Amino acid sequence: MKTLVINSGSSSIKYQLFNMEDESVLCSGVVERIGEEEGVLTHKINPDSDNAEKVVVKEYIADHTAGMSLFIDLICGGEKGVCKDKSEIGAVGHRVVHGGEEFHQPILINDAVIKGIEKMVPLAPLHNPANLDGITVARELFADVPHVAVFDTAYHQSIPEHAYMYALPYSLYEEMRVRRYGFHGTSHRFVAKETAALIGKKPEEANIITVHLGNGCSMTATKNGKAVDTSMGLTPLEGLVMGTRSGDLDPALHAFLGRNKGMGLEEVDTLLNKESGLKGMCGMNDMRDIHAAVEKGDKRAEMALAVQTYRNKKYIGSYMAVLGRVDAIVFTAGIGENDAIVRQKSLEGLEPLGVEIDEKANDARASEPMKISTDASRVQVWVVPTNEELAIARDTLAVVGE
Ligand code: AMP
């Protein structure tokens, strides 16, 4: 069955069409700058093959309906279409950021599910409305096929109360469901499952620390196949140091900046989400630029790298304590998959805890999973590429029952 995966943002829509018989990607693309003067559609045909082709369309794209119609026309029919017509697409999977406490797994979308996703808007005011726009339009354009919602938060719903509750007045939880939710769940689940297979364990018997380091960064402890703690919280700001997000800090900072710098809540929120993290510390948020700057002797770039990798190590250590026995630590996403220096620094000094990196293996580059620990290392360390779209396509198929 051909399965379309849609990740709808406020002014963009990313998509991939899978042939689920062999899980190959038939085409993928992104519509950007929806509603702006000039929108762009970048469409790739057979993107993973040697004869990949790219089509770029630049024109005014009024809204999500216009954006989706544009790429569906390219997918179906026409000279370069990978389907003869729309009826070849048997199911549509949607990435939804926040499923709150309501959604613990992927679910077939109906009107009640839409209402449920709407209910979570206060928890994800930017993302859930954009995800809903995508769902609404796709349900109109593909009225006869099942649509499935796959939630970023769902994997973390197994986290126990003592790990998800904040030490706040209980009424905040009762009234507004203020608690840790965690994000990147689809990636953590996918990578943890892949790693369990790689180390020869059943998922329900594996204890794994998944380290997702991309522009957004998060870490999850998985015990016997279920998430038991994760670094992101009520929002994706908590935890690790990210490209432009601070991660953990003193919760009194808002009050300090308000009192002493006259900053308002929104201003501090923007500061912590958009102007902090690696960018705040050294002016760069791309790890490749930071390494180049370190090479040239840039002390602040060196500091930013040290702060990020120290935080990673602190979390890895705390999740080792949470899990007791750790079978594997696995790195994934843009930085995790590509950056040997970040991996090495994040694990430096953990040898007494049974974590021993093989430097040569760590320096190797591969698009396939690779083991980077020595054979003597008690805890295996792996690099496993994440693939959230494929995970969504698999979930969609599982829900649809084919
Ligand atoms: P993601 O959010 O997973 O797409 O990751 C994006 C981030 O990965 C970028 O901001 C870069 O900092 C980082 N990245 C991508 N490629 C590399 C690389 N070859 N080496 C180090 N970092 C990389």
XYZ file of C-alpha atoms and ligand atoms in Angstrom:
425
model
C 0.000 0.000 0.000
C 1.176 3.551 -0.746
C 1.131 5.663 2.399
C 1.454 9.424 2.515
C 3.029 10.999 5.616
C 2.265 14.643 6.325
C 3.938 16.993 8.798
C 2.062 20.262 8.658
C 3.529 23.441 10.193
C 2.065 26.934 10.364
C 3.559 28.045 7.032
C 4.989 24.801 5.695
C 4.002 21.209 4.898
C 6.531 18.381 4.699
C 5.500 15.112 3.067
C 6.799 11.680 2.043
C 5.090 8.987 0.049
C 6.119 5.416 0.913
C 5.634 2.192 -0.950
C 5.063 0.077 2.147
C 5.751 -3.176 0.328
C 9.480 -2.445 0.560
C 9.321 0.786 2.647
C 10.953 2.742 -0.193
C 10.339 6.485 -0.524
C 8.581 7.196 -3.838
C 8.769 10.959 -3.407
C 9.201 13.554 -0.702
C 9.088 17.293 -0.453
C 8.267 20.450 1.377
C 5.977 23.392 0.723
C 7.320 26.519 2.373
C 6.276 30.132 2.847
C 2.557 29.431 2.639
C 0.651 32.744 2.637
C 3.754 34.802 1.829
C 4.331 36.730 -1.392
C 6.195 33.828 -2.994
C 5.799 30.256 -1.800
C 8.146 27.402 -2.741
C 7.491 23.737 -3.352
C 10.547 21.484 -3.488
C 9.550 18.014 -4.680
C 11.947 15.066 -4.943
C 11.192 11.929 -6.928
C 12.874 8.650 -5.849
C 15.020 10.712 -3.435
C 17.072 7.750 -2.173
C 17.964 6.379 -5.604
C 20.779 7.157 -8.053
C 18.312 8.693 -10.489
C 16.681 11.097 -8.022
C 14.959 14.087 -9.605
C 14.022 17.448 -8.137
C 11.183 19.777 -9.152
C 10.962 23.296 -7.729
C 7.813 25.419 -8.084
C 7.818 29.058 -6.993
C 4.464 30.813 -6.870
C 1.988 32.368 -4.455
C 0.606 29.583 -2.250
C -2.414 31.061 -0.488
C -3.065 28.427 2.179
C -2.641 24.779 3.194
C -5.284 23.691 0.658
C -3.336 25.335 -2.166
C -0.038 23.900 -0.885
C -1.333 20.365 -0.585
C -3.134 20.476 -3.946
C 0.108 21.575 -5.561
C 2.126 18.580 -4.400
C -0.717 16.103 -4.893
C -0.897 17.202 -8.550
C 2.818 16.451 -8.871
C 2.487 13.071 -7.153
C -0.569 11.914 -9.087
C -0.654 11.849 -12.853
C 1.395 14.102 -15.094
C 4.715 13.302 -16.674
C 6.659 12.751 -13.465
C 3.849 11.434 -11.243
C 4.698 8.407 -9.110
C 0.982 7.460 -8.957
C -1.504 7.283 -11.801
C -4.153 8.877 -9.636
C -5.056 9.652 -6.035
C -6.814 6.349 -5.490
C -3.419 4.579 -5.336
C -2.755 6.239 -1.970
C -4.315 3.954 0.621
C -3.687 5.814 3.883
C -2.419 9.124 5.241
C -0.377 9.459 8.453
C -0.143 12.802 10.233
C 2.479 13.965 12.696
C 0.764 15.673 15.626
C 2.933 17.364 18.220
C 0.798 17.206 21.359
C -1.510 14.428 22.400
C -1.562 15.425 26.088
C -2.646 12.654 28.457
C -5.386 11.590 26.092
C -3.432 9.910 23.308
C -1.048 7.099 24.240
C -0.682 5.663 20.758
C -1.373 6.315 17.095
C -5.080 6.557 16.380
C -7.488 6.542 13.467
C -8.697 10.115 12.976
C -12.416 10.813 13.332
C -14.299 13.893 14.550
C -13.806 12.954 18.215
C -10.028 12.678 17.695
C -10.016 16.100 16.019
C -11.783 17.522 19.083
C -9.214 15.817 21.305
C -6.325 17.408 19.362
C -8.102 20.786 19.587
C -8.322 20.342 23.358
C -4.503 20.168 23.495
C -4.035 23.537 21.746
C -3.245 25.401 25.022
C -0.360 22.930 25.527
C 1.016 23.432 21.987
C -0.418 26.741 20.758
C 1.830 26.966 17.690
C 1.997 23.343 16.615
C -1.379 21.683 17.175
C -3.401 24.271 15.168
C -0.946 23.890 12.268
C -1.165 20.087 12.487
C -4.968 20.375 12.496
C -4.880 22.566 9.361
C -2.988 19.791 7.590
C -5.404 17.105 8.800
C -8.487 19.089 7.778
C -7.213 19.764 4.272
C -5.918 16.222 3.762
C -9.239 14.737 4.899
C -10.977 16.865 2.269
C -8.541 15.929 -0.486
C -8.396 12.235 0.487
C -11.948 11.776 1.725
C -12.137 8.025 1.135
C -8.955 6.841 2.856
C -8.141 6.354 6.543
C -6.125 9.094 8.243
C -4.015 8.326 11.304
C -2.588 10.720 13.913
C 0.851 9.889 15.350
C 1.744 11.954 18.406
C 5.176 13.279 19.420
C 4.218 12.916 23.060
C 2.635 9.450 22.956
C 5.749 7.334 23.585
C 6.368 9.208 26.830
C 2.946 8.464 28.289
C 4.413 5.393 30.009
C 6.655 7.630 32.156
C 5.688 7.113 35.822
C 4.148 9.832 37.958
C 7.275 10.413 40.054
C 9.146 11.316 36.842
C 6.458 13.384 35.123
C 5.184 15.469 38.056
C 6.742 18.839 38.802
C 7.102 19.880 42.449
C 4.362 22.490 42.115
C 0.971 22.982 43.780
C -1.081 19.936 42.770
C -3.926 22.212 41.683
C -1.879 23.248 38.619
C -1.897 19.646 37.497
C -5.583 19.207 38.300
C -6.675 22.416 36.602
C -4.304 22.665 33.655
C -2.468 19.349 33.417
C 0.880 21.033 34.079
C 3.391 18.146 33.999
C 6.241 16.693 31.925
C 5.072 15.397 28.537
C 8.260 15.052 26.507
C 8.608 15.320 22.717
C 10.493 13.638 19.816
C 8.666 10.494 21.007
C 8.353 8.987 17.531
C 12.115 9.285 17.067
C 12.986 7.871 20.515
C 10.627 4.936 20.026
C 11.918 4.173 16.511
C 15.584 4.367 17.508
C 15.113 2.389 20.747
C 13.363 -0.408 18.844
C 15.994 -0.499 16.083
C 18.761 -0.576 18.697
C 17.146 -3.420 20.627
C 17.232 -5.485 17.419
C 20.846 -4.483 16.746
C 21.996 -5.659 20.170
C 20.020 -8.879 19.825
C 17.379 -8.164 22.469
C 13.616 -8.144 22.387
C 12.352 -4.544 22.724
C 10.533 -5.443 25.966
C 13.806 -6.656 27.483
C 16.049 -3.765 26.488
C 17.180 -0.828 28.630
C 18.298 1.945 26.326
C 19.241 5.632 26.551
C 18.316 7.408 23.299
C 20.127 10.694 22.682
C 18.397 12.755 19.974
C 20.697 15.668 19.093
C 19.438 17.806 16.234
C 18.376 21.408 16.190
C 16.103 20.350 19.032
C 17.743 17.960 21.512
C 16.246 15.479 23.948
C 17.129 12.293 25.764
C 14.907 9.402 26.847
C 15.457 6.484 29.200
C 13.658 3.350 27.996
C 13.288 0.425 30.420
C 12.044 -2.934 29.161
C 10.780 -1.252 25.991
C 8.902 1.567 27.696
C 9.910 5.199 28.253
C 10.509 5.888 31.962
C 11.948 9.411 31.759
C 12.668 12.084 29.181
C 14.430 15.438 29.224
C 11.842 17.687 27.563
C 8.979 18.785 29.754
C 5.690 20.647 29.587
C 7.206 22.277 26.504
C 10.214 21.372 24.326
C 12.343 23.955 26.164
C 13.426 21.828 29.116
C 16.474 19.607 29.299
C 19.464 19.567 26.979
C 21.209 22.563 25.399
C 19.804 23.014 21.871
C 20.479 25.133 18.779
C 18.568 28.175 20.062
C 16.877 26.810 23.224
C 18.459 27.041 26.659
C 17.303 23.749 28.111
C 17.412 23.541 31.929
C 17.980 26.690 33.958
C 16.921 28.302 37.203
C 13.130 28.763 37.103
C 13.612 32.087 38.939
C 15.188 33.550 35.789
C 11.892 35.000 34.504
C 11.434 36.963 37.733
C 15.095 38.040 37.798
C 14.969 39.405 34.252
C 11.588 41.009 34.876
C 12.737 42.809 37.993
C 16.221 43.782 36.895
C 15.884 44.206 33.139
C 12.203 45.099 32.828
C 11.550 42.161 30.509
C 8.015 40.859 29.992
C 7.008 37.187 30.008
C 6.754 36.952 26.220
C 10.139 38.599 25.816
C 11.810 36.103 28.163
C 9.984 33.259 26.434
C 11.397 34.377 23.062
C 14.853 34.816 24.603
C 14.875 31.272 25.973
C 13.421 29.608 22.861
C 14.962 31.569 20.005
C 18.039 33.407 21.238
C 19.636 31.023 23.722
C 21.287 27.605 23.504
C 24.362 27.316 21.274
C 23.353 30.482 19.397
C 23.043 32.505 22.585
C 26.431 31.388 23.868
C 28.514 31.792 20.717
C 26.337 33.298 17.977
C 26.136 30.056 15.954
C 23.581 27.282 16.155
C 24.966 24.920 13.541
C 27.431 22.502 15.094
C 29.508 22.435 11.892
C 30.128 26.201 12.168
C 30.957 25.808 15.859
C 33.643 23.196 15.129
C 35.127 25.415 12.403
C 35.229 28.331 14.861
C 36.828 26.169 17.587
C 39.545 25.207 15.073
C 40.277 28.912 14.619
C 40.594 29.411 18.373
C 37.136 30.898 19.101
C 36.840 30.586 22.900
C 33.080 31.124 23.044
C 32.460 28.413 20.467
C 34.649 26.157 22.635
C 32.569 27.071 25.678
C 29.259 26.422 23.873
C 30.503 22.972 22.818
C 31.661 22.251 26.368
C 28.367 23.392 27.934
C 26.289 21.284 25.550
C 28.341 18.116 25.883
C 28.614 18.490 29.684
C 24.811 18.699 29.899
C 24.518 15.600 27.699
C 26.877 13.722 30.024
C 24.979 14.847 33.115
C 21.726 13.491 31.671
C 23.327 10.245 30.486
C 24.675 9.729 34.018
C 21.304 10.443 35.604
C 19.517 8.049 33.210
C 22.096 5.365 34.009
C 21.033 5.785 37.624
C 17.354 5.679 36.625
C 17.798 2.457 34.617
C 20.309 0.643 36.813
C 21.317 -1.720 34.014
C 21.933 -0.026 30.671
C 22.236 -2.187 27.546
C 22.922 0.589 25.068
C 23.327 4.318 24.618
C 22.352 5.448 21.128
C 22.946 8.750 19.335
C 20.645 10.000 16.600
C 19.507 13.088 14.545
C 21.658 15.712 12.766
C 24.365 16.122 15.419
C 24.026 12.676 17.001
C 24.436 10.880 13.669
C 27.252 13.012 12.269
C 29.315 14.524 15.035
C 32.060 12.287 16.463
C 33.425 15.090 18.666
C 30.081 15.734 20.395
C 29.592 12.002 20.953
C 33.087 11.577 22.366
C 32.818 14.588 24.680
C 29.353 13.569 25.890
C 30.739 10.195 27.037
C 34.179 11.321 28.205
C 35.091 9.932 31.625
C 32.243 7.408 31.791
C 34.608 4.424 31.533
C 34.197 3.578 35.256
C 30.461 3.278 34.526
C 31.131 0.738 31.776
C 31.043 3.047 28.748
C 34.080 2.765 26.523
C 34.220 4.382 23.094
C 36.229 2.937 20.223
C 37.773 6.114 18.797
C 38.256 4.722 15.310
C 34.706 3.420 15.097
C 33.390 6.724 16.434
C 35.264 8.653 13.719
C 33.786 6.524 10.920
C 30.940 7.895 8.795
C 28.006 5.779 7.715
C 24.381 6.244 6.806
C 23.705 2.823 8.345
C 23.639 2.057 12.094
C 27.133 1.636 13.561
C 28.489 0.431 16.887
C 31.021 2.857 18.339
C 31.902 1.165 21.650
C 34.748 -1.274 22.194
C 33.965 -4.963 22.539
C 34.987 -4.696 26.199
C 32.483 -1.906 26.910
C 29.766 -3.138 29.283
C 27.313 -0.685 27.751
C 27.132 -0.778 23.962
C 27.157 2.597 22.241
C 25.516 2.981 18.829
C 24.764 5.580 16.185
C 21.380 4.845 14.615
C 19.798 7.172 12.042
C 16.316 8.250 13.024
C 13.456 8.130 10.531
C 10.327 9.704 11.967
C 8.487 9.619 8.641
C 8.994 5.873 8.232
C 7.917 5.352 11.846
C 4.718 7.329 11.122
C 4.097 5.320 7.938
C 4.550 2.024 9.839
C 2.231 3.204 12.627
C -0.343 4.279 10.068
C -0.297 0.878 8.454
C -0.531 -0.861 11.823
C -3.612 1.196 12.771
C -5.233 0.703 9.390
C -4.601 -3.004 9.830
C -2.840 -3.978 6.601
P 18.100 17.882 12.666
O 17.246 18.776 13.518
O 18.102 16.476 13.116
O 17.837 18.034 11.186
O 19.631 18.396 12.885
C 20.061 19.638 12.427
C 21.389 19.999 13.062
O 22.325 18.931 12.877
C 22.063 21.209 12.412
O 21.657 22.396 13.026
C 23.546 20.950 12.676
O 23.932 21.569 13.894
C 23.650 19.461 12.858
N 24.423 18.794 11.805
C 23.994 18.419 10.581
N 25.013 17.835 9.896
C 26.084 17.833 10.710
C 27.453 17.372 10.595
N 27.885 16.776 9.494
N 28.256 17.554 11.666
C 27.808 18.134 12.789
N 26.557 18.590 12.960
C 25.707 18.439 11.938
